[in-house]
Short mmCIF file of C-alpha atoms in Angstrom, two decimals:
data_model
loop_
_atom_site.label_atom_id
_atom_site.label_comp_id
_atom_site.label_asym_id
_atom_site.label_seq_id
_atom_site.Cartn_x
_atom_site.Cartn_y
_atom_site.Cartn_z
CA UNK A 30 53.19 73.07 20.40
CA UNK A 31 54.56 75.93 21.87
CA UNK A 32 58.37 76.08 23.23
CA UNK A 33 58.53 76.11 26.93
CA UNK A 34 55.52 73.31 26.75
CA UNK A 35 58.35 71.39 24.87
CA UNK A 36 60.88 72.76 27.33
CA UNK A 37 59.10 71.24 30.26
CA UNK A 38 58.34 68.07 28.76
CA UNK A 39 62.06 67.96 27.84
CA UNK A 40 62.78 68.27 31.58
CA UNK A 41 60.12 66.10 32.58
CA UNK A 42 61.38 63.43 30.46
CA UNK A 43 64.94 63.90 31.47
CA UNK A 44 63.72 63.63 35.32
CA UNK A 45 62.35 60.00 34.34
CA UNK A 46 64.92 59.31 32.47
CA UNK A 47 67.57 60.09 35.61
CA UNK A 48 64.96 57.74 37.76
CA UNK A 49 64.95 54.38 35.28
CA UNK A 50 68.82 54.68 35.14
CA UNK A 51 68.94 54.91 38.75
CA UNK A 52 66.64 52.10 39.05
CA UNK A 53 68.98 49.69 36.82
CA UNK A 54 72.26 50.86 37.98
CA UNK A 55 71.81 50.58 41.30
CA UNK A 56 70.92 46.84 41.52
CA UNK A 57 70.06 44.92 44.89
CA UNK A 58 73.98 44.95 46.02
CA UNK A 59 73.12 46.61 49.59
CA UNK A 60 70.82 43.43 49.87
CA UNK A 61 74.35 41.08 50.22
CA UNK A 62 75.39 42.94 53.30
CA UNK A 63 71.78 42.14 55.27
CA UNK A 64 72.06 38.16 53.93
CA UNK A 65 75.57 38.06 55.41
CA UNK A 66 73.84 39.36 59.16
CA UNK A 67 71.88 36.58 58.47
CA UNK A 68 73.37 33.72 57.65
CA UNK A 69 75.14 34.57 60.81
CA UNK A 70 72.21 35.57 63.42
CA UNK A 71 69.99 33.18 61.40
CA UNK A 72 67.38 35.45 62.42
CA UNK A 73 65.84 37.20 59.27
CA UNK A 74 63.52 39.48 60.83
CA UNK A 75 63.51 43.74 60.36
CA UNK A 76 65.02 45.79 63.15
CA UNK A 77 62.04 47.00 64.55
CA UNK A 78 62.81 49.98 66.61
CA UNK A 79 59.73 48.85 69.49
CA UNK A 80 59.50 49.41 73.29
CA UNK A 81 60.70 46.88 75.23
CA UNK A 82 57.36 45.11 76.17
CA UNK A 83 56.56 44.91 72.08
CA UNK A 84 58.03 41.19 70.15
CA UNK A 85 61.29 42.25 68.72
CA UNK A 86 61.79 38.98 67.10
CA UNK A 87 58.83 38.37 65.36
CA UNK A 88 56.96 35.63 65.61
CA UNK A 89 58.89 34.12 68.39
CA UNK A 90 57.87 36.11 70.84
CA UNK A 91 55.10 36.38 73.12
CA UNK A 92 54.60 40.09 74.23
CA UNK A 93 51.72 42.07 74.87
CA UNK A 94 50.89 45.50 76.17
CA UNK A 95 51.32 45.04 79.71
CA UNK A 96 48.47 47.98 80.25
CA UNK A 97 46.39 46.03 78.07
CA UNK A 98 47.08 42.39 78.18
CA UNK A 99 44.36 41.74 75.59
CA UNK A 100 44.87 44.26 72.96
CA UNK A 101 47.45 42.84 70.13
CA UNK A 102 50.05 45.12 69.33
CA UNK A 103 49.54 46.25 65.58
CA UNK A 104 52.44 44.94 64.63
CA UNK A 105 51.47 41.10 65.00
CA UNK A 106 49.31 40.71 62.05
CA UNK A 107 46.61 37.78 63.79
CA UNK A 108 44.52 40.66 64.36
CA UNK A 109 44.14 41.16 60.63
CA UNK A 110 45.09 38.51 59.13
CA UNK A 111 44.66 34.61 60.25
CA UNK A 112 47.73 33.00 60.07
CA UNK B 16 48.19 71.09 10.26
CA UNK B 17 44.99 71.06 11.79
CA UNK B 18 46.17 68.69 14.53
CA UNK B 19 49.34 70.89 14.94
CA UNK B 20 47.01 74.50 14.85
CA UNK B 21 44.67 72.30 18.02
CA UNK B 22 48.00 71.82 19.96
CA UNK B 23 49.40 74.87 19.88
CA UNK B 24 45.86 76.22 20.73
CA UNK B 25 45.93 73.60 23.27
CA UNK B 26 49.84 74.28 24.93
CA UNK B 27 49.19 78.26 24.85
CA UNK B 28 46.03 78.20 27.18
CA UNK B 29 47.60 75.65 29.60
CA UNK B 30 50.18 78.41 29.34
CA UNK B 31 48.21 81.20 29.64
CA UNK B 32 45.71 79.63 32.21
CA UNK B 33 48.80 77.98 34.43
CA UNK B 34 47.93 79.27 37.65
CA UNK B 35 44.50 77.74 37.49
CA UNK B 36 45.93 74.39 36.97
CA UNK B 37 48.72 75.18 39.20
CA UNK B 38 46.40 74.04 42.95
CA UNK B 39 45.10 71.12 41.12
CA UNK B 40 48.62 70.04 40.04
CA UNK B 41 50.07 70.60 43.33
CA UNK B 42 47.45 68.70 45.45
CA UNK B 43 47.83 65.54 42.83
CA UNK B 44 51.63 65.65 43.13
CA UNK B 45 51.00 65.39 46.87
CA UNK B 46 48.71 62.60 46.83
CA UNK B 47 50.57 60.37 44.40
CA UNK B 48 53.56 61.21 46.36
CA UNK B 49 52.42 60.12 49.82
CA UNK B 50 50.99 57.13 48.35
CA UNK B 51 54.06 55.85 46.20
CA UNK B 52 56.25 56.73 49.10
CA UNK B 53 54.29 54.02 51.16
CA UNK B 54 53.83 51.77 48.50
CA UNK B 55 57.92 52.05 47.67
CA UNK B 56 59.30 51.40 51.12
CA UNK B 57 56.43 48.72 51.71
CA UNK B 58 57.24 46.73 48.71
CA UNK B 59 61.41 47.16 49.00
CA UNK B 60 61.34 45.69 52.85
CA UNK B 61 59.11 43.34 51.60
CA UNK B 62 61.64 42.45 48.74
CA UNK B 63 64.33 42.91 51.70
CA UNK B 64 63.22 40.50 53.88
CA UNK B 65 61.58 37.44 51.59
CA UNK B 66 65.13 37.44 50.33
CA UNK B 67 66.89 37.26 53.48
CA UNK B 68 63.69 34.42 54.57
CA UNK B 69 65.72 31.95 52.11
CA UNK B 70 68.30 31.46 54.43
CA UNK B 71 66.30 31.11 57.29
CA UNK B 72 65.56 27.31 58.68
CA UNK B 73 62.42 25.84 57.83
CA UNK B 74 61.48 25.16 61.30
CA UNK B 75 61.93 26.46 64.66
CA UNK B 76 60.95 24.66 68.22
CA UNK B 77 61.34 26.52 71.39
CA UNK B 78 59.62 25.67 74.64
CA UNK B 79 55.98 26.77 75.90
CA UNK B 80 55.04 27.23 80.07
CA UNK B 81 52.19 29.49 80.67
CA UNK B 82 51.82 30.60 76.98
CA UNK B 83 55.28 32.10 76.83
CA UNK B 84 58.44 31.19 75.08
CA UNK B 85 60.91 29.95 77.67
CA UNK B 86 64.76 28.77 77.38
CA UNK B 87 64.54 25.09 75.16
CA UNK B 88 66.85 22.44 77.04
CA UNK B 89 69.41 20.96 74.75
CA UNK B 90 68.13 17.27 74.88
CA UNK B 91 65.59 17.92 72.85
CA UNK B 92 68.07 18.22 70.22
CA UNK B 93 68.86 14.59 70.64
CA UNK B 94 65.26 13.99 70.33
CA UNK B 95 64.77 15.50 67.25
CA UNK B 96 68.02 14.67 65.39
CA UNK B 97 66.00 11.42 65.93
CA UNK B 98 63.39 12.09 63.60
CA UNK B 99 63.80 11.08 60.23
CA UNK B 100 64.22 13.69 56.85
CA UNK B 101 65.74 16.18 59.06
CA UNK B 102 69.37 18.18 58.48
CA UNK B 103 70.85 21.04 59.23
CA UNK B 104 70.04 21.13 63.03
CA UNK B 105 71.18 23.40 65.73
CA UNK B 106 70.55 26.08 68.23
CA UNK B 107 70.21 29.53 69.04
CA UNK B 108 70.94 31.81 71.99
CA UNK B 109 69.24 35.58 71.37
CA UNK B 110 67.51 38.18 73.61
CA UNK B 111 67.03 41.53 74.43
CA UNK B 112 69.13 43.52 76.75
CA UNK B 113 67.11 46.22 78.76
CA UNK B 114 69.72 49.12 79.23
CA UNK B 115 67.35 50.58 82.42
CA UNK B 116 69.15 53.93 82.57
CA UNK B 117 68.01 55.38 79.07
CA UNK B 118 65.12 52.39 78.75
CA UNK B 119 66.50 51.19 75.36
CA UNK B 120 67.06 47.27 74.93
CA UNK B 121 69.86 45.69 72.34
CA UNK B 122 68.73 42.38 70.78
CA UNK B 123 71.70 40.52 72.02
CA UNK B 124 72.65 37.28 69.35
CA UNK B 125 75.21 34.47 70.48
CA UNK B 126 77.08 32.94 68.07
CA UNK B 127 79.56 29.46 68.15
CA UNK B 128 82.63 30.80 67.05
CA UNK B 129 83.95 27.16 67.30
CA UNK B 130 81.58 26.23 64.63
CA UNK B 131 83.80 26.36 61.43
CA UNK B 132 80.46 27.61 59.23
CA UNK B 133 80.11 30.24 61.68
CA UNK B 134 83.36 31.34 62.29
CA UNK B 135 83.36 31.48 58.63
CA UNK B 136 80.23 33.79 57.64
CA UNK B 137 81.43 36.09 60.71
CA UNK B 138 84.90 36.73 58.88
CA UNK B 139 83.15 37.29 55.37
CA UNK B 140 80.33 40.01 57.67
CA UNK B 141 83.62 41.59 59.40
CA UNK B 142 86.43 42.45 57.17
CA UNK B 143 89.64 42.63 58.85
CA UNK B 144 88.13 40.51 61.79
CA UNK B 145 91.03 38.54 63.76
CA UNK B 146 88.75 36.28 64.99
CA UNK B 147 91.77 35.11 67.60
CA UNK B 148 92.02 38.20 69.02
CA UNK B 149 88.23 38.72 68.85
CA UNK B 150 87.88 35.56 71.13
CA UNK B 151 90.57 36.19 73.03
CA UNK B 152 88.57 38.72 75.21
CA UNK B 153 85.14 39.44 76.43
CA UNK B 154 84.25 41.27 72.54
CA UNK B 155 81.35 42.07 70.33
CA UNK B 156 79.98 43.49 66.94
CA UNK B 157 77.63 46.19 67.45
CA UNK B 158 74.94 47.47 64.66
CA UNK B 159 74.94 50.73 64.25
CA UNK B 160 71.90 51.95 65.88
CA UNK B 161 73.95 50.45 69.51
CA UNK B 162 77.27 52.08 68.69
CA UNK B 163 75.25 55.31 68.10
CA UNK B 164 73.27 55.27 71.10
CA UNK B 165 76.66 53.84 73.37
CA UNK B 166 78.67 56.60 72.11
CA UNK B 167 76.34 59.20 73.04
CA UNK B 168 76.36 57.88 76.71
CA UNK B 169 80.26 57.72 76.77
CA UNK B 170 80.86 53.98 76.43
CA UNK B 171 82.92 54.55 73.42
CA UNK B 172 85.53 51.17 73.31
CA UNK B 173 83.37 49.11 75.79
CA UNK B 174 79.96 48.45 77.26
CA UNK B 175 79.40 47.08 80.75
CA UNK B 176 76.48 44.37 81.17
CA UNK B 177 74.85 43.17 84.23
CA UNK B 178 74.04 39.75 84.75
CA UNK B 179 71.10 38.58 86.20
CA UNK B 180 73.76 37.54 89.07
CA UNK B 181 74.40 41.18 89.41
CA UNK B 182 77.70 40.80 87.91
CA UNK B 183 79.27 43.40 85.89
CA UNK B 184 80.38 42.39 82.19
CA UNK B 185 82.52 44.68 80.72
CA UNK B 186 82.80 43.41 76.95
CA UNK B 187 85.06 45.41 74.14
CA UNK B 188 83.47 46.88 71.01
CA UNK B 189 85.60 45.90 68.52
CA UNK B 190 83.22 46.72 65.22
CA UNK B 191 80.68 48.15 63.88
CA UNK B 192 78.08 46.01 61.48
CA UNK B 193 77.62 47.08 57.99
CA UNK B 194 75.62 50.16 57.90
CA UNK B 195 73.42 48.56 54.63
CA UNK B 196 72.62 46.06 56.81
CA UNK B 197 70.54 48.23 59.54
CA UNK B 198 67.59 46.90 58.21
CA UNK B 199 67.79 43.56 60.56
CA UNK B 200 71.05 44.60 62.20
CA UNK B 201 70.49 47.81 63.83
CA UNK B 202 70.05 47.11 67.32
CA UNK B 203 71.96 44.01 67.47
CA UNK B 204 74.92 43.12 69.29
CA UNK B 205 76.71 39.81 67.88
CA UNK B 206 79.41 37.78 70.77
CA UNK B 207 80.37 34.73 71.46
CA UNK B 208 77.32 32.14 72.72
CA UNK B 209 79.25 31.54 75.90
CA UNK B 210 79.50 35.17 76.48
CA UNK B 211 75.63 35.67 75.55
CA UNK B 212 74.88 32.97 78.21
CA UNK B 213 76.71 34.49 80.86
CA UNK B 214 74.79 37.98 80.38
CA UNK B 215 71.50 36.22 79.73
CA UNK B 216 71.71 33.56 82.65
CA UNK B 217 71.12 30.90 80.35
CA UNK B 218 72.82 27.79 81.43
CA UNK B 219 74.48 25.30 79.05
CA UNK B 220 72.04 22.67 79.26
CA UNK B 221 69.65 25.59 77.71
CA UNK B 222 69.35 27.32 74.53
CA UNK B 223 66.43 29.91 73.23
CA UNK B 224 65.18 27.96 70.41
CA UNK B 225 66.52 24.83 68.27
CA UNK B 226 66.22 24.99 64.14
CA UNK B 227 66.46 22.53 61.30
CA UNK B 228 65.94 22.22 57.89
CA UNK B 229 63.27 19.56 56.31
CA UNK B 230 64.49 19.28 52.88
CA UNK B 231 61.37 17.03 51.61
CA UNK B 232 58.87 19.69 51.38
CA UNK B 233 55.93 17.05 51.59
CA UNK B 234 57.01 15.67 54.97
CA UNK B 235 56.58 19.05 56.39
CA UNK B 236 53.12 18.39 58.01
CA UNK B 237 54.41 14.64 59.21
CA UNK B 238 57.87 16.16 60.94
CA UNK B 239 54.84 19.30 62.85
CA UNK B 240 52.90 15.61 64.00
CA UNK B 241 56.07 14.29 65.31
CA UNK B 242 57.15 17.14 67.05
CA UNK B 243 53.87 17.83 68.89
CA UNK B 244 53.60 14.37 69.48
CA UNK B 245 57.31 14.03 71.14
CA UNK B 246 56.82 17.28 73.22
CA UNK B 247 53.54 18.44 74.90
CA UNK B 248 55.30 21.87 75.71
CA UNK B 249 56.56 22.77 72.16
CA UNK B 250 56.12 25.77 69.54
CA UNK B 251 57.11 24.85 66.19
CA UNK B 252 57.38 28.04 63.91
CA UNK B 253 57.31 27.24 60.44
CA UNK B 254 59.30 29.13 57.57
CA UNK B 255 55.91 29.08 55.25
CA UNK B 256 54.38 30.94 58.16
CA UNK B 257 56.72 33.23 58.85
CA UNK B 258 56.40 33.95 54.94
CA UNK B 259 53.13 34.50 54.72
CA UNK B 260 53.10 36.83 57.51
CA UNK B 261 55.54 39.08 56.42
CA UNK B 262 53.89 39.45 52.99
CA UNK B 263 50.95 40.67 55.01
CA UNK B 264 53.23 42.56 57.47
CA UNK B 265 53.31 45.39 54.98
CA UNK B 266 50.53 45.31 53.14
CA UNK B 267 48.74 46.14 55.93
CA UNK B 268 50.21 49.30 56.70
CA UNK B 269 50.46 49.62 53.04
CA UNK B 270 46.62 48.85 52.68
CA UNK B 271 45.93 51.43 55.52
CA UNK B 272 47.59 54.48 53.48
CA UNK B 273 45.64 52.81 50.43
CA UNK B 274 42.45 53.50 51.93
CA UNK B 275 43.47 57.06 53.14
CA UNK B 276 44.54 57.86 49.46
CA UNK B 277 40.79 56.79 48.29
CA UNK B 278 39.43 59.45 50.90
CA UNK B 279 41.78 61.61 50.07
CA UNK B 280 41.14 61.51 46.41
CA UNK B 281 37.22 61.26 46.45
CA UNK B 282 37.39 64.32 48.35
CA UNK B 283 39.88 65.94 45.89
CA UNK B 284 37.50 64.84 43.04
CA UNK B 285 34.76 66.65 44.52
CA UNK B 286 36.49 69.39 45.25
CA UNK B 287 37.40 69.20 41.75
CA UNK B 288 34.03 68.42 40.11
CA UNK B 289 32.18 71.22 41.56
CA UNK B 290 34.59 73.85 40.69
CA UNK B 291 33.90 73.00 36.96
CA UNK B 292 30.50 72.83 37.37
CA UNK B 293 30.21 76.00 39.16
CA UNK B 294 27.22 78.52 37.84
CA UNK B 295 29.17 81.35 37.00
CA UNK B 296 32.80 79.33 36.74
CA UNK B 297 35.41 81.03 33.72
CA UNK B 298 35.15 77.08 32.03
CA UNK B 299 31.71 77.94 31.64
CA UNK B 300 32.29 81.71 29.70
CA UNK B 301 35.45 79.93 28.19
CA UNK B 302 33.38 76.89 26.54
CA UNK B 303 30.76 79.74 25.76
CA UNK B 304 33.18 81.72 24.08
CA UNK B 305 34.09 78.62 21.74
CA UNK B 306 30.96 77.05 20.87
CA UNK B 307 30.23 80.93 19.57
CA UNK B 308 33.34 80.76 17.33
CA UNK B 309 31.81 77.76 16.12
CA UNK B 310 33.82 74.99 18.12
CA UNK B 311 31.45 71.59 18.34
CA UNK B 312 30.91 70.01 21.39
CA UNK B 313 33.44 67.15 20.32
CA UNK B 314 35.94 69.55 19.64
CA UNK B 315 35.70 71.30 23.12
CA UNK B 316 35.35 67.76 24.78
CA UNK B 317 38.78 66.66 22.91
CA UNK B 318 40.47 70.13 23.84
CA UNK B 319 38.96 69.16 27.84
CA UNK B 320 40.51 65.72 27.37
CA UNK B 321 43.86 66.75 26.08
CA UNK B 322 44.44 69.43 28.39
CA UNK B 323 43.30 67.47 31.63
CA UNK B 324 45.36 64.48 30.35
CA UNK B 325 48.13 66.50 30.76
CA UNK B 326 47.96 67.86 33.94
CA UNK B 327 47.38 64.26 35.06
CA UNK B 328 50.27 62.79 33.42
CA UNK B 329 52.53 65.85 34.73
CA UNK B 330 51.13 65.32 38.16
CA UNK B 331 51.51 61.68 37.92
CA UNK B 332 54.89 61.50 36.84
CA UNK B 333 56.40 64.27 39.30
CA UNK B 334 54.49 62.57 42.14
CA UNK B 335 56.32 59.38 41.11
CA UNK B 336 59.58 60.78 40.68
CA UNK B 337 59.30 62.62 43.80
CA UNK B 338 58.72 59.41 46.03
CA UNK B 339 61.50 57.61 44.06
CA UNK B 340 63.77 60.23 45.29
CA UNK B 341 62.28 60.37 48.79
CA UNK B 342 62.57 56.76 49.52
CA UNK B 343 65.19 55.68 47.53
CA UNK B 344 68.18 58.59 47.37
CA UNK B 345 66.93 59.98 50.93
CA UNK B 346 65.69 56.69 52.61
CA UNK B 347 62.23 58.45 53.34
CA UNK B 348 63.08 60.46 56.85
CA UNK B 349 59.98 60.70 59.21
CA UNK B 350 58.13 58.18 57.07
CA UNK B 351 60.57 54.81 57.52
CA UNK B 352 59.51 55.30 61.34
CA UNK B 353 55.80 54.61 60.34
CA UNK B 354 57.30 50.94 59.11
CA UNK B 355 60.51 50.60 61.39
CA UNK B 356 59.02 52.17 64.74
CA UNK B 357 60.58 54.68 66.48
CA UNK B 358 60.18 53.63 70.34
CA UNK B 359 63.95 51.90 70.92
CA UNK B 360 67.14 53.22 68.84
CA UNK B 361 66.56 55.37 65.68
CA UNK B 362 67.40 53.16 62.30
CA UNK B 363 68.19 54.60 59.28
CA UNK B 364 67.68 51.98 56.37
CA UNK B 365 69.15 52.40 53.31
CA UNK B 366 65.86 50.95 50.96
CA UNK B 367 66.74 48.41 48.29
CA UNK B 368 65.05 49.66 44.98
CA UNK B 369 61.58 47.90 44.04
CA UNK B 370 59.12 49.34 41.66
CA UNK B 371 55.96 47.31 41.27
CA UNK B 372 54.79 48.70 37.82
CA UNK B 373 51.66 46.90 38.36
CA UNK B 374 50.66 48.98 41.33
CA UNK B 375 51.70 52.06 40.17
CA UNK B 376 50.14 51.50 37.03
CA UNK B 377 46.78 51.15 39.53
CA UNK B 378 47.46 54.43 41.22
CA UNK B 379 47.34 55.98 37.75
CA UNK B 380 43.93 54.61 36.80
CA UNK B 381 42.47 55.10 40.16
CA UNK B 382 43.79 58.60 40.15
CA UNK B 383 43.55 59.51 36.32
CA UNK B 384 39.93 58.26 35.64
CA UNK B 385 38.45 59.95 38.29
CA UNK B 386 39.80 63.09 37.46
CA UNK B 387 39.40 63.24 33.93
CA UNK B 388 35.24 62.51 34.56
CA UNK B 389 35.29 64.95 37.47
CA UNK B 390 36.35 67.68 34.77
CA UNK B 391 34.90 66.10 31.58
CA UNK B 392 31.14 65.64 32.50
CA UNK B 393 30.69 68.96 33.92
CA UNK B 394 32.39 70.65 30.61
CA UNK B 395 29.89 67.96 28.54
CA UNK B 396 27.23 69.53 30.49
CA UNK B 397 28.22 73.49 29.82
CA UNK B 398 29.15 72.73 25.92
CA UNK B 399 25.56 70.66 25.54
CA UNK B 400 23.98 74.35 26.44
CA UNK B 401 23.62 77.40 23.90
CA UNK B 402 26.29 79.33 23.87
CA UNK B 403 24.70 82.47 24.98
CA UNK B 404 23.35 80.54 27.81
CA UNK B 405 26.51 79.45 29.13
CA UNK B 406 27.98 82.57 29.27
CA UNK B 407 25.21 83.93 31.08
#
């Protein structure tokens, strides 16, 4: 094998490398701070950023497109899949 | 020796031939890129949220009238606390604030401060917190997407509500949430339930919805019967369904890149297969050119295999490392807002680390077996010929 095919395999390899550390180091730690909002809201549900006339709180709310009171917004998932 | 002589050969003329590979590399880096972007962020706020789903209640009941969720009255708790196998009961107060100026809305959460649990996980969530002081005066805890967006529009120390009275609420800022929690605390706005009520209209003998735990999981279906039976105008949500749906939640738009990536990468094969196969292509003069030096067929085909394999693995792995970076150093700008929405307050999410090796391990056949046959049966075909035929 030639030298800077070894060179950039080297690199490669150090790139992965960087990653899988990075991927065991860095653990699920941020994950403790979204529990704790939790365990106070009690409300475990993503932060959508959605108009105003789109469910927020999933699966509590009713809310449709007021334009178009029969067309599910694509975030609710009965469209797809049956619940 | 001879396997060392056949990678040299092979290592100089991906050398020497780089910018030929060089489109093909870049359009595979792309490719595996977009896709384990999408399937990165999708699986980590799938991992985000299943784990925050544990300490969620196993049921919820709110009220029904016309097909809508309305405010649940507070009897019903007595109602319920009557049913047997049940703990862990009590209520909620939540809903979106419309802010009409800028048309943004806050998810506005009330919480029982008397409540020594609650009072409790609020210290741990707000370090320094004098809770005293805190309920001393009109305050809240802002996530910060709201103390963003307030800032901007000058309300800096305080924000002033308006009751559905047409009262004016002017309640104190007194933190901000934790930033690693904007993935379900962004746009929310935490305060005291009386407060909440006030700005809501909800009146005391009202609540939004009413929660318990069912710690038998076999009496689940019996306590849905009971409910439905004590209340003709009731919504139970159950945690398993909330569960499934939110593994579905992002498969789908996960599922919906999937199928863009096997367009994408039929066409790139294509693309791919009938530049080899081209009439007067330089494979076809280069295979010549070896089968007249007296290279066999299997020889060629190994040198193909070898030198394709490469590129695919190089491709592969940069694509990977790339999205790894994206989503998980940068927290995948422009692309989180497929997944988060971008209608009400921006969110920037810092995503949890989750590799599914399984998946990515599919990419790679789905991407590397395609290629390698797009490039491998045409060069078949040219080193099958006569030499002086193929170079023709």
């Amino acid at each position: 094998m030639i030298k800077p095919f070894l060179g950039w395999v080297a690199a490669l390899l150090l790139c992965v490398g960087g990653v899988a550390v990075h991927y065991l180091a860095q653990g699920k730690h941020a994950q403790e701070e979204v529990r704790q909002v939790v365990r106070v809201t009690g409300l475990p549900v993503p932060s959508l950023s959605v108009a105003y006339y789109e469910p927020r709180v999933l699966f509590y709310e009713n809310a449709a497109n007021p334009a178009y009171p029969q067309m599910q917004i694509i975030n609710r998932m009965d469209l797809v899949y049956a619940k | 020796m001879q396997n060392s002589a056949f990678f040299h050969f092979l290592t100089l003329l991906l050398f020497k031939q780089r910018s030929k590979h060089i489109g093909a590399v870049l359009i595979s880096v792309i490719i595996i890129f977009l896709l384990s972007s999408v399937l990165f962020i999708s699986s980590s706020l799938q991992y985000s949220l299943m784990d925050t789903l544990e300490g969620e209640a196993d049921f919820s009941v709110s009220r029904i009238q016309a097909g809508k969720a309305v405010n649940t009255p507070v009897e019903w708790m007595e109602k319920i606390m009557e049913i047997n196998g049940i703990s862990g009961l009590t209520s909620r107060v939540y809903g979106r604030y419309f802010f009409a100026p800028r048309e943004r809305s806050f998810l506005i959460v009330g919480v029982d401060l008397f409540d020594e649990q609650n009072s409790r996980q609020m210290q741990k969530l707000a370090e320094r917190l004098d809770l005293k002081a805190f309920l001393s005066e009109e305050s809240m805890l802002v996530g910060e997407g709201v103390k963003k967006f307030l800032e901007k529009h000058y309300y800096k120390s305080y924000f002033t509500f308006k009751t559905p009275q047409g009262r004016f609420k002017k309640v104190k800022i007194v933190q901000m949430l934790p930033s690693q929690a904007n993935l379900v605390a962004n746009d929310i706005i935490i305060m005291p339930i009386d407060l909440a009520r006030e700005i809501f209209g909800i009146s005391e003998d009202e609540v939004t919805n009413i929660t318990f735990n069912v710690p038998n999981d076999a009496e689940w279906d019996n306590i849905v019967a009971k409910l439905h039976l004590l209340f003709y105008d009731v919504r139970v949500v159950e945690k398993r369904e909330i569960k499934k749906a939110y593994e579905n939640l992002y498969n789908y738009k996960g599922g919906l890149f999937l199928i863009l990536y096997l367009v994408t990468i039929v066409t790139f094969i294509l693309i791919l297969y009938q530049r080899y196969s081209m009439v007067y292509s330089t494979e076809r003069k280069e295979i010549g050119i070896l089968r007249a030096v007296g290279w066999s067929i299997r020889e060629i085909l190994k040198l193909k295999f070898y030198e394709n394999l490469i590129i695919v693995l190089v491709s592969f792995l940069l694509g990977v490392v790339f999205a790894y970076l994206y989503v998980f150093i940068w927290d995948a700008p422009l692309l989180s807002r497929i997944f988060l929405g971008g209608a009400n307050l921006s969110n920037h999410v810092e995503f949890v680390p989750v590799v599914k090796f399984g998946l990515l391990g599919s990419i790679f056949l789905f991407y590397a077996v395609p290629f390698l046959a797009a490039v491998l049966i045409p060069a078949w075909k040219i080193a099958v010929t006569p030499p002086k035929e193929a170079m023709l």
